[in-house]
């Protein structure tokens, strides 16, 4: 197939390009090379030489109208991705993500083309908190944790009836959608718009809800990226990772090549057409464990600093229930945490990164998006 990958020069997009090229698909990348991710403004060296490349923004109708008639499938990865940043660059995030996708769909439905598959990068962030169960009353919906609780360092969600700490459970696709950031609400918009237009126009469409993706090429100097890249750039500069809350919050870290494999499966198979599917491992790793395991893998004896403070809108735990994607696409995560981390540490050793985390944290503080808890 001829495949258009928007955001194909980015962290996840470029791995999808590699997987497509390995399967002999022909690839065109559309990427704006945003300076926050690509400070040099040049086509990254890691991007497969076999991929065609167009520098441009998904918000340019002319470019989309030129590219879409030339492809059989569209894999839409282009997006602004900083959760914290989305809370103060609201217009830009909604414009790039929601309107960018609206324009893509507008062109897809108005220009003659033969596109037979549309994949959209969705996110676990749309769930807000993951699924929980109270030992006494069963499944409980957690909306927001209360600020008073977080200030008192009661980080674990609890049952308001029984005052018992809730147990997290794997989050299925049927869980209610409760975005807690502008970024998350744009991801929900993208997912809903693509599935809706796909259904209306008979374009097989799949939304893949990525959990916490990590791996080589994640932009290290971007302080708005995921925790692994942030801790990686801290450790690389011999600075301690800074941990919000008590470090007991758990996430589901899925390797970027497993994400690329899920995209390939959704492209080549029909099992998930019309659906939104989780893409995560189902295995929890706490943030404290991330800091410790990464330091060990990088052979640095640097202990993390527990800030105790919290970020507004952060969730406590969210781990994937991945039964749907296994059943529908035969996908299964192949890269274990220890192998993925060892490879990531080896990659980090080849990199230099400017550590801009202090700046980003200051920015959150100035905007009151980082709050202090009592000691
Ligand atoms: C969010 C999004 C997710 C997105 C990811 C990367 C939500 C629920 N999910 O995930 O879709 O892919 O960002 O953009 O919005 N942490 C620290 N110290 C740091 C940085 C982070 O302790 O320096 C902690 C955070 O407080 C959080 C955890 O690490 O508890 C994970 O943070 P992060 O990597 O930003 O990802 P999420 O918020 O899970």
XYZ file of N, CA, C and O and ligand atoms in Angstrom, residues 81-84 122-129 145 180-181 183-184 187 210-213 218 223-228 230-231 234 241-245 247 249-251 253 287 307 309-311 313-316 318 357 361, ligand 1:
255
model
N 1.642 17.252 21.873
C 1.490 16.161 22.834
C 1.818 16.467 24.294
O 1.882 15.539 25.109
N 2.013 17.720 24.662
C 2.332 18.005 26.074
C 1.066 18.204 26.891
O 0.294 19.127 26.629
N 0.866 17.344 27.865
C -0.361 17.436 28.662
C -0.382 18.744 29.460
O -1.342 19.517 29.391
N 0.700 19.017 30.213
C 0.767 20.240 31.025
C 0.698 21.477 30.134
O -0.032 22.425 30.410
N -4.877 7.634 19.303
C -5.606 8.102 20.472
C -4.751 7.849 21.715
O -3.575 7.481 21.591
N -5.324 8.055 22.884
C -4.493 8.056 24.083
C -5.272 7.586 25.305
O -6.468 7.881 25.444
N -4.553 6.918 26.200
C -5.158 6.544 27.477
C -5.605 7.761 28.275
O -6.417 7.660 29.190
N -5.068 8.932 27.916
C -5.413 10.124 28.688
C -6.910 10.415 28.635
O -7.437 11.078 29.522
N -7.609 9.920 27.617
C -9.041 10.229 27.510
C -9.850 9.604 28.642
O -10.944 10.063 28.933
N -9.303 8.583 29.296
C -10.036 7.946 30.398
C -10.033 8.797 31.664
O -10.841 8.577 32.554
N -9.095 9.739 31.757
C -8.883 10.341 33.069
C -8.352 9.240 33.973
O -7.463 8.468 33.565
N -8.896 9.130 35.185
C -8.472 8.025 36.065
C -8.808 6.679 35.419
O -9.776 6.561 34.660
N -9.421 13.367 41.919
C -9.018 13.307 43.322
C -9.197 14.712 43.882
O -9.018 15.700 43.165
N -8.996 14.968 31.473
C -8.660 15.927 32.535
C -7.647 16.967 32.037
O -7.053 17.671 32.833
N -7.434 17.007 30.742
C -6.562 18.060 30.184
C -7.079 18.403 28.795
O -7.817 17.623 28.187
N -5.239 18.493 26.211
C -4.650 17.468 25.339
C -5.585 16.268 25.237
O -5.893 15.783 24.147
N -6.044 15.796 26.405
C -6.902 14.605 26.410
C -8.213 14.875 25.681
O -8.708 14.016 24.943
N -7.669 14.576 22.061
C -7.508 13.169 21.643
C -8.871 12.496 21.528
O -9.117 11.714 20.614
N -3.077 4.674 22.798
C -1.733 4.387 23.304
C -1.694 4.619 24.809
O -2.179 5.639 25.298
N -1.025 3.718 25.514
C -0.728 3.975 26.925
C 0.606 4.743 26.975
O 0.884 5.506 26.067
N 1.409 4.612 28.012
C 2.604 5.468 28.111
C 3.722 4.898 27.241
O 4.357 3.912 27.615
N 3.950 5.537 26.119
C 4.882 5.002 25.125
C 6.307 5.456 25.456
O 6.523 6.614 25.815
N 12.459 9.357 21.493
C 11.558 10.260 22.220
C 12.350 11.536 22.500
O 13.471 11.456 23.000
N 10.696 19.182 27.504
C 10.326 18.925 28.892
C 8.845 18.575 29.054
O 8.400 18.323 30.155
N 8.091 18.567 27.952
C 6.658 18.278 28.044
C 6.350 16.861 27.591
O 5.213 16.504 27.350
N 7.409 16.053 27.446
C 7.210 14.697 26.960
C 6.979 13.748 28.143
O 6.771 14.190 29.260
N 7.024 12.458 27.895
C 6.716 11.480 28.939
C 7.810 11.366 29.997
O 8.946 11.808 29.805
N 7.430 10.744 31.110
C 8.298 10.693 32.285
C 9.630 9.978 31.993
O 10.671 10.353 32.531
N 9.633 8.975 31.146
C 10.873 8.238 30.905
C 11.913 9.101 30.196
O 13.100 9.066 30.533
N 11.964 12.353 30.328
C 12.337 13.411 31.281
C 13.372 12.871 32.270
O 14.426 13.491 32.482
N 13.109 11.702 32.850
C 14.076 11.112 33.784
C 15.383 10.789 33.055
O 16.479 10.967 33.606
N 17.330 13.940 32.724
C 17.857 14.323 34.049
C 19.109 13.498 34.366
O 20.155 14.043 34.715
N 16.165 12.516 39.099
C 14.764 12.620 38.669
C 13.925 13.236 39.789
O 14.163 12.957 40.976
N 12.992 14.087 39.423
C 12.102 14.731 40.400
C 10.752 14.036 40.331
O 10.118 14.005 39.263
N 10.325 13.486 41.466
C 9.108 12.676 41.472
C 7.962 13.443 42.111
O 8.077 13.923 43.243
N 6.853 13.548 41.388
C 5.649 14.144 41.961
C 4.943 13.107 42.844
O 5.142 11.913 42.691
N 4.096 13.607 43.746
C 3.366 12.752 44.698
C 4.379 11.906 45.480
O 5.445 12.410 45.821
N 5.486 8.884 44.304
C 6.133 7.932 43.395
C 5.397 6.598 43.300
O 5.818 5.710 42.562
N 2.404 6.196 42.098
C 1.458 6.177 40.971
C 1.992 5.236 39.891
O 3.187 5.243 39.608
N 1.074 4.462 39.295
C 1.519 3.445 38.332
C 1.013 3.756 36.931
O -0.074 4.308 36.748
N 1.838 3.407 35.957
C 1.493 3.577 34.553
C 1.799 2.277 33.813
O 2.492 1.399 34.324
N 3.752 1.152 30.697
C 4.746 1.593 29.713
C 4.837 0.581 28.581
O 5.183 -0.573 28.799
N 6.116 5.131 39.281
C 7.053 6.174 38.866
C 8.372 6.047 39.645
O 9.457 6.274 39.103
N 9.313 14.854 45.512
C 8.857 16.227 45.748
C 7.654 16.271 46.685
O 7.469 17.229 47.423
N 4.955 17.168 45.963
C 4.001 18.059 45.299
C 3.280 17.298 44.197
O 3.690 16.212 43.821
N 2.226 17.930 43.698
C 1.466 17.228 42.665
C 1.147 18.149 41.504
O 1.125 19.370 41.652
N 0.915 17.539 40.353
C 0.536 18.283 39.153
C -0.986 18.255 39.032
O -1.598 17.189 39.170
N -4.404 17.790 37.582
C -4.912 16.970 36.463
C -4.236 15.619 36.348
O -4.655 14.798 35.541
N -3.170 15.372 37.124
C -2.521 14.060 37.058
C -3.459 12.990 37.598
O -4.187 13.216 38.562
N -3.392 11.839 36.986
C -4.183 10.711 37.487
C -3.276 9.842 38.362
O -2.055 10.000 38.335
N -3.879 8.939 39.117
C -3.067 8.100 39.999
C -2.590 6.820 39.291
O -1.402 6.570 39.219
N -3.318 4.114 35.809
C -4.099 3.677 34.634
C -3.294 2.618 33.885
O -2.210 2.889 33.374
N 14.004 20.614 32.376
C 12.898 20.250 33.267
C 12.639 21.325 34.316
O 11.490 21.638 34.629
N 9.049 22.993 35.070
C 8.408 22.920 36.383
C 8.089 24.337 36.867
O 7.016 24.597 37.411
C 0.228 11.843 29.912
C -0.941 11.488 29.100
C -0.525 10.540 28.004
C 0.651 11.056 27.238
C 1.793 11.343 28.201
C 3.022 11.933 27.538
C -2.728 11.636 30.794
C -3.530 10.859 31.785
N -1.899 10.901 30.008
O 0.489 10.693 30.613
O -1.588 10.366 27.139
O 1.064 10.104 26.309
O 1.332 12.264 29.157
O 2.734 13.183 27.014
O -2.859 12.824 30.685
N 6.205 12.523 36.723
C 7.101 12.798 37.727
N 8.179 13.604 37.446
C 8.396 14.146 36.222
C 7.449 13.867 35.187
C 6.371 13.057 35.472
O 6.937 12.337 38.852
O 9.385 14.847 36.038
C 5.053 11.659 37.031
C 3.740 12.366 36.763
O 3.337 13.134 37.863
C 2.829 11.188 36.502
C 3.759 10.140 35.876
O 5.071 10.557 36.165
O 2.303 10.682 37.693
C 3.620 9.996 34.387
O 3.690 11.272 33.801
P 3.788 11.527 32.217
O 4.891 10.748 31.624
O 3.710 12.994 32.006
O 2.546 10.816 31.622
P 1.026 10.741 32.052
O 0.603 11.954 32.777
O 0.753 9.400 32.570
